[in-house]
Coordinates of C-alpha atoms and ligand atoms in Angstrom, one line a residue:
M1 CA 82.8 86.8 122.5
K2 CA 85.1 89.7 122.2
P3 CA 83.7 92.2 119.9
L4 CA 86.1 92.1 116.3
L5 CA 87.6 95.3 116.1
M6 CA 86.9 95.8 112.3
I7 CA 88.4 99.8 112.7
P8 CA 90.9 101.4 110.2
G9 CA 92.7 100.8 112.7
P10 CA 94.2 99.2 116.0
I11 CA 93.2 96.3 113.5
E12 CA 92.7 92.5 114.9
V13 CA 96.4 91.3 115.0
S14 CA 97.7 87.8 114.3
P15 CA 98.3 85.2 116.7
A16 CA 102.3 85.3 116.1
V17 CA 102.1 89.1 116.7
L18 CA 100.1 88.3 119.8
E19 CA 102.7 86.1 121.1
A20 CA 105.3 88.4 120.8
F21 CA 104.5 91.3 122.6
S22 CA 103.0 89.5 125.4
T23 CA 106.6 88.8 127.7
P24 CA 107.7 90.5 130.1
P25 CA 109.4 93.9 128.8
P26 CA 112.7 93.2 128.2
G27 CA 115.2 96.1 128.8
H28 CA 116.4 98.1 125.5
L29 CA 119.9 96.6 125.9
A30 CA 118.7 92.8 125.7
P31 CA 120.4 91.1 122.8
R32 CA 116.6 90.0 121.6
V33 CA 115.7 93.5 121.3
I34 CA 119.4 94.5 119.8
E35 CA 118.3 91.3 117.5
A36 CA 114.5 92.0 116.4
F37 CA 115.4 96.3 116.4
G38 CA 118.4 95.1 113.5
E39 CA 116.2 92.5 111.6
S40 CA 113.1 94.5 111.7
L41 CA 114.9 98.0 110.1
A42 CA 116.8 95.5 107.0
I43 CA 113.1 93.9 106.8
M44 CA 111.8 97.8 106.4
R45 CA 114.1 98.8 103.6
R46 CA 112.8 95.6 101.6
G47 CA 109.1 96.2 102.4
W48 CA 109.3 99.6 101.4
M49 CA 110.7 98.6 98.2
A50 CA 113.4 100.9 98.5
N51 CA 116.9 101.9 97.9
R52 CA 119.4 100.3 100.1
D53 CA 121.5 103.4 101.0
S54 CA 117.6 104.9 101.9
Q55 CA 117.0 104.9 106.5
P56 CA 114.5 102.7 107.8
F57 CA 113.7 104.8 111.4
V58 CA 111.5 102.8 114.4
I59 CA 110.6 105.2 116.9
A60 CA 108.1 105.4 120.0
G61 CA 105.2 107.0 119.0
G62 CA 102.3 107.1 116.5
G63 CA 102.1 107.6 112.9
T64 CA 101.8 112.2 114.2
V65 CA 104.6 111.9 115.4
A66 CA 105.7 110.4 112.0
M67 CA 104.5 113.0 110.6
D68 CA 105.9 115.9 112.4
M69 CA 108.8 114.4 112.0
A70 CA 109.1 114.6 108.1
A71 CA 107.7 117.9 108.4
A72 CA 109.7 119.9 111.6
N73 CA 113.3 117.8 109.8
L74 CA 112.4 119.7 105.7
L75 CA 110.6 122.4 105.8
E76 CA 112.6 125.9 107.2
P77 CA 110.2 128.2 107.8
G78 CA 109.3 131.0 104.1
E79 CA 109.9 127.3 102.5
R80 CA 107.0 126.1 100.4
A81 CA 105.1 122.8 100.5
V82 CA 102.3 121.0 98.2
V83 CA 99.7 119.1 100.1
V84 CA 97.8 116.9 97.8
N85 CA 94.2 117.2 100.6
T86 CA 92.2 113.8 100.0
G87 CA 91.0 114.6 103.8
Y88 CA 91.7 114.9 107.5
F89 CA 94.9 114.1 107.8
S90 CA 96.3 115.9 104.6
D91 CA 94.7 119.0 106.7
R92 CA 97.1 117.6 109.6
I93 CA 100.0 117.4 107.3
A94 CA 99.3 120.7 106.2
E95 CA 98.4 122.5 109.7
M96 CA 101.8 120.5 110.7
L97 CA 103.4 122.0 107.6
R98 CA 101.9 125.7 108.7
R99 CA 103.6 125.3 112.4
Q100 CA 106.8 124.7 110.7
G101 CA 106.8 128.0 108.8
A102 CA 106.3 127.1 106.0
E103 CA 104.1 128.6 102.7
V104 CA 101.5 126.1 102.2
T105 CA 99.6 125.3 99.1
E106 CA 97.0 122.7 99.3
V107 CA 95.2 121.2 96.1
R108 CA 92.4 119.7 96.8
A109 CA 89.4 117.7 95.4
E110 CA 85.8 116.8 97.1
P111 CA 85.4 114.3 99.5
G112 CA 85.7 111.7 97.9
D113 CA 87.7 112.2 95.2
V114 CA 91.7 112.7 93.7
P115 CA 93.1 116.1 92.8
A116 CA 93.3 115.7 88.8
I117 CA 97.7 115.1 88.8
E118 CA 97.4 118.5 86.5
E119 CA 96.6 121.1 89.2
V120 CA 99.5 119.7 91.5
A121 CA 101.5 119.9 88.5
R122 CA 100.3 124.1 88.8
A123 CA 100.5 124.9 92.1
L124 CA 103.9 122.7 91.7
D125 CA 105.2 125.2 88.9
A126 CA 103.6 128.3 90.1
A127 CA 106.5 128.8 92.4
P128 CA 109.7 127.2 94.4
V129 CA 108.3 124.6 96.1
K130 CA 110.6 122.4 99.2
A131 CA 108.6 119.6 99.4
L132 CA 104.9 117.7 97.8
V133 CA 103.1 115.9 100.2
A134 CA 100.4 113.4 100.1
T135 CA 98.5 111.1 102.0
H136 CA 98.1 107.5 100.5
V137 CA 95.1 106.3 101.5
D138 CA 93.1 109.1 103.9
T139 CA 91.9 106.9 106.7
S140 CA 89.1 110.0 106.8
T141 CA 87.3 108.6 103.2
A142 CA 89.0 105.9 102.4
V143 CA 89.9 107.4 99.6
R144 CA 93.4 106.5 97.5
V145 CA 95.8 108.8 96.0
D146 CA 98.7 106.9 93.3
P147 CA 101.4 108.2 94.5
G148 CA 103.7 107.2 91.2
P149 CA 102.7 109.9 89.1
L150 CA 103.1 112.5 92.4
A151 CA 106.6 111.2 93.2
A152 CA 106.7 111.7 89.3
L153 CA 106.4 115.2 88.8
A154 CA 108.2 116.3 91.9
R155 CA 111.4 114.2 90.5
G156 CA 111.0 116.3 87.5
R157 CA 111.2 119.6 89.4
G158 CA 113.8 119.1 92.3
V159 CA 111.4 118.8 94.4
L160 CA 110.8 116.3 97.9
S161 CA 108.2 113.8 97.9
V162 CA 106.6 112.4 101.0
F163 CA 103.7 109.8 101.8
D164 CA 101.5 109.4 104.7
G165 CA 101.2 106.1 104.3
V166 CA 99.6 105.4 107.9
C167 CA 96.5 103.5 106.3
A168 CA 98.8 101.9 103.0
T169 CA 102.4 100.8 104.3
G170 CA 101.9 96.6 103.5
A171 CA 99.1 96.6 101.8
E172 CA 98.8 98.8 98.6
R173 CA 101.2 99.6 96.5
F174 CA 104.3 102.0 97.4
D175 CA 107.7 101.5 95.2
M176 CA 109.9 103.8 96.9
A177 CA 113.2 103.2 95.1
G178 CA 111.5 102.2 91.6
W179 CA 109.0 106.2 92.2
D180 CA 112.4 107.6 93.7
A181 CA 110.4 108.9 96.9
D182 CA 111.7 110.6 99.3
V183 CA 109.2 109.5 103.1
Y184 CA 106.6 107.2 102.8
L185 CA 106.2 106.7 106.6
T186 CA 103.4 104.6 109.1
A187 CA 102.5 103.5 112.3
S188 CA 102.7 100.0 113.3
Q189 CA 99.1 99.9 114.2
K190 CA 97.3 100.0 110.5
A191 CA 98.2 98.0 107.8
I192 CA 101.7 96.7 109.2
G193 CA 99.4 94.5 111.7
L194 CA 101.2 95.6 115.3
P195 CA 99.2 96.9 118.2
P196 CA 99.3 101.6 118.1
G197 CA 103.3 102.8 119.1
L198 CA 105.3 103.1 117.1
A199 CA 106.3 105.6 113.9
L200 CA 108.1 103.6 110.9
M201 CA 109.1 105.2 108.3
V202 CA 111.9 105.2 105.6
V203 CA 113.9 107.8 104.0
S204 CA 115.8 108.8 101.1
V205 CA 119.1 110.0 101.3
R206 CA 118.2 113.5 99.3
A207 CA 115.7 114.0 102.4
L208 CA 119.1 113.1 105.3
E209 CA 120.5 115.9 102.6
A210 CA 118.4 118.1 103.4
R211 CA 117.7 118.2 107.2
R212 CA 121.6 118.1 107.2
A213 CA 121.5 121.4 105.5
R214 CA 118.9 122.8 106.6
R215 CA 119.7 126.5 107.7
A216 CA 116.8 127.4 110.1
A217 CA 117.1 126.0 114.3
A218 CA 117.4 122.1 114.4
P219 CA 113.9 120.6 114.9
P220 CA 113.4 119.3 118.9
M221 CA 115.5 117.2 119.7
Y222 CA 113.0 113.4 119.7
L223 CA 111.9 114.5 116.1
D224 CA 115.8 115.2 114.6
W225 CA 116.5 111.9 112.6
E226 CA 120.1 113.8 113.5
E227 CA 119.6 112.7 116.8
W228 CA 118.4 109.0 115.4
L229 CA 120.8 108.3 112.8
P230 CA 123.1 106.7 114.9
I231 CA 120.8 104.5 117.2
M232 CA 119.6 103.1 114.1
T233 CA 123.0 102.6 112.6
A234 CA 123.5 100.8 115.3
Y235 CA 121.0 98.6 116.3
E236 CA 121.7 97.4 112.4
E237 CA 124.9 96.8 113.2
R238 CA 123.9 94.7 116.2
R239 CA 125.0 97.2 118.6
P240 CA 123.9 98.6 121.9
A241 CA 122.3 102.0 121.4
Y242 CA 120.5 104.8 123.4
F243 CA 118.9 107.8 122.4
S244 CA 115.5 107.8 123.4
T245 CA 113.7 104.1 125.2
P246 CA 112.6 102.3 122.6
A247 CA 109.0 100.3 123.1
T248 CA 110.3 97.2 123.6
N249 CA 108.5 94.8 123.8
L250 CA 106.5 96.4 120.3
I251 CA 109.9 95.9 118.7
L252 CA 109.8 92.4 118.9
A253 CA 106.4 92.4 117.8
L254 CA 107.5 94.4 115.0
E255 CA 109.6 91.5 113.4
T256 CA 107.6 89.3 113.9
G257 CA 104.5 91.4 111.5
L258 CA 107.1 92.6 109.1
R259 CA 108.7 88.7 108.3
E260 CA 104.8 88.2 108.2
I261 CA 104.9 90.5 105.3
L262 CA 108.1 89.2 103.7
D263 CA 107.6 86.0 104.0
E264 CA 104.3 85.7 101.8
G265 CA 106.0 88.5 99.9
I266 CA 105.3 92.6 99.5
E267 CA 103.9 92.1 96.5
A268 CA 101.1 88.7 97.3
R269 CA 100.4 90.7 99.8
V270 CA 99.5 93.7 98.4
E271 CA 97.2 91.2 95.4
R272 CA 95.9 89.6 98.4
H273 CA 94.5 93.1 99.6
T274 CA 93.5 94.2 96.6
R275 CA 91.4 90.5 96.3
A276 CA 89.3 91.6 99.9
A277 CA 88.8 95.2 99.4
D278 CA 87.0 93.7 95.7
A279 CA 85.0 91.1 97.9
M280 CA 84.6 93.6 100.4
R281 CA 83.2 96.0 98.0
S282 CA 81.0 93.0 96.5
G283 CA 79.7 92.9 99.8
W284 CA 78.6 96.2 100.2
N285 CA 76.9 96.6 96.9
T286 CA 74.6 93.9 97.6
L287 CA 73.4 95.3 101.1
G288 CA 72.5 97.8 99.4
L289 CA 75.4 100.5 100.6
E290 CA 77.4 102.9 98.7
M291 CA 80.9 104.0 98.8
V292 CA 82.0 107.5 99.8
P293 CA 85.2 107.6 97.6
A294 CA 84.0 108.5 94.0
G295 CA 84.8 105.3 92.1
D296 CA 87.0 102.1 92.3
D297 CA 90.2 103.5 90.9
V298 CA 90.1 105.3 94.2
A299 CA 88.7 103.5 96.6
A300 CA 91.6 102.2 99.0
N301 CA 92.4 98.4 99.7
T302 CA 92.1 98.8 103.1
L303 CA 89.4 100.0 104.5
S304 CA 85.8 100.8 103.1
A305 CA 83.9 104.2 103.8
L306 CA 80.1 103.9 103.6
R307 CA 77.2 106.2 103.3
Y308 CA 74.3 105.4 105.8
P309 CA 71.6 104.6 103.5
E310 CA 68.3 106.8 103.7
G311 CA 66.7 107.1 107.4
V312 CA 69.3 105.5 108.9
D313 CA 71.9 107.8 110.4
A314 CA 75.3 107.3 113.3
A315 CA 72.9 105.3 115.6
L316 CA 74.1 102.5 113.0
V317 CA 77.6 102.0 114.6
G318 CA 76.1 101.1 118.1
H319 CA 73.9 98.7 116.8
I320 CA 76.6 96.9 114.5
L321 CA 78.6 97.1 118.3
E322 CA 75.5 94.9 119.9
Q323 CA 76.4 92.3 117.2
G324 CA 79.9 92.4 118.5
V325 CA 81.7 94.0 115.8
I326 CA 83.1 97.5 116.1
V327 CA 82.8 99.7 113.4
A328 CA 84.2 103.7 113.4
G329 CA 82.5 106.4 112.2
G330 CA 82.7 109.4 109.8
L331 CA 85.8 111.5 110.0
H332 CA 86.1 113.8 107.2
P333 CA 84.6 117.1 108.9
A334 CA 82.0 118.1 105.4
I335 CA 80.4 114.3 106.1
R336 CA 81.4 113.3 109.4
N337 CA 77.2 112.5 110.3
E338 CA 76.7 110.4 107.0
Y339 CA 79.0 108.0 106.6
F340 CA 81.4 105.0 108.2
R341 CA 83.9 102.6 108.3
V342 CA 84.7 99.6 107.5
G343 CA 88.3 98.7 107.8
H344 CA 89.9 95.4 106.1
M345 CA 93.7 94.7 106.4
G346 CA 96.1 92.8 107.8
Y347 CA 95.2 89.6 109.7
A348 CA 91.9 89.7 109.4
V349 CA 91.9 89.6 105.4
T350 CA 93.6 86.3 106.1
Q351 CA 90.1 85.1 108.1
P352 CA 87.2 85.4 106.1
E353 CA 85.1 84.5 108.9
M354 CA 85.9 87.6 110.6
L355 CA 85.5 89.8 107.0
S356 CA 82.2 87.5 106.8
R357 CA 81.0 88.2 110.6
T358 CA 81.5 92.0 109.7
F359 CA 79.0 91.1 106.2
Q360 CA 76.3 89.5 109.3
A361 CA 76.5 92.2 111.9
I362 CA 76.0 94.8 109.6
A363 CA 73.8 93.4 107.5
T364 CA 71.4 92.1 110.9
A365 CA 72.3 96.7 111.6
L366 CA 70.5 97.5 108.7
E367 CA 67.8 95.7 109.1
K368 CA 67.0 96.6 113.1
S369 CA 67.0 99.9 111.8
G370 CA 64.5 99.5 109.5
V371 CA 66.3 98.6 106.1
E372 CA 64.3 96.1 104.0
L373 CA 67.3 93.5 102.7
D374 CA 66.8 91.0 99.7
T375 CA 66.4 87.5 101.1
G376 CA 70.3 85.9 100.8
A377 CA 71.8 89.7 100.4
V378 CA 74.2 88.6 103.6
D379 CA 74.9 85.1 101.7
R380 CA 75.8 86.6 98.4
A381 CA 77.8 89.2 100.3
T382 CA 78.9 85.6 102.2
A383 CA 80.3 84.4 98.7
T384 CA 82.3 87.2 97.3
L385 CA 84.6 86.1 100.8
S386 CA 86.0 82.7 98.1
V387 CA 88.2 84.5 96.5
L388 CA 90.3 84.7 99.3
Ligands
LIG1 C1 95.6 106.8 111.5 C2 96.4 107.8 110.3 C3 97.5 108.2 111.2 C4 97.4 108.9 112.5 O1 97.7 108.1 112.9 P1 98.2 107.9 114.8 O2 98.6 106.7 115.2 O3 96.8 107.8 115.2 O4 99.4 109.3 115.2 C5 97.8 110.0 110.0 N1 97.7 110.3 108.8 C6 96.5 108.7 108.3 C7 96.0 108.2 107.4 C8 96.0 107.7 109.1 O5 95.7 106.7 108.7

């Protein structure tokens, strides 16, 4: 049997998504690609709960390209950015901002926690700031920030707000219009439910204006919103256009994947991921596993970060694989060898048997590593999935 891919991206994809990209590569001017591209852009505004005048972008690349794009378009040398740092991917975007020549203030918490909003406010008030940047779900710790209050802090001060939603978009609540946020970016292989290969983002009018008002040199061409804007406009108007070849198979899959999200409804989908995450947490508890996040209120819907029990180390990940399930090791540099990560987003959350297989594989691997589980623990963990 093919091992089950339960890492925090790439993830198992739905049969419909699989079918959509399993086709000989169409040309980028093929009518069905233009249609799928245009439709995807329109659906993104709704999935992101964004204003009609906001601008979606779909670019071949990964989440890292989307992050670089936000940094390169918005920050000029000498301008200040505040980064709410919750882990590995916050470190990455802080470094990207520094490479733009920005002065970066990082507001940090202990691994597994979120900085207090007052501290973020103090950093914003200390000196003029161009952008506030936060990682919606930091995939290295499974910690989720609450974007609404952060976006409000930024807006109240005329600061742009940028959220890395790479492990969140499509499974965590994000009300781009309601919160008046400026950039919400993601990649195709996480909660959106596609293979890797696409950088996706929706950008506010304000953020596009900030790019246009730029005095420093233009961003590198591939990262420049101004280069891509006419292309996105053309696709939305169902006209052919070319700047750099889109990942055509993935564009077909994108329309299918986004339509699945829209058909369920973004709110219902977030709700389902919330229920799944709650069930997974009770399951971990039953198996005697402790979580990295400091509390359920800061724990993500999309993945769990679990500490190795006493006497168990990173070899556990290999033992879980022997049981036919792929999970991920630790990623946060300060605690890398102390925990492992399990993704629970997208298609897997519609398939309770995938989640119960995961519980079973982890329980067996724990027992092989010498951990004694209570009798019936796996059954009780699995029973929590009945809410799905
Ligand atoms: C995965 C991830 C990224 C990086 O995305 P890539 O597609 O691997 O470049 C960035 N931020 C977060 C929060 C992620 O989970």
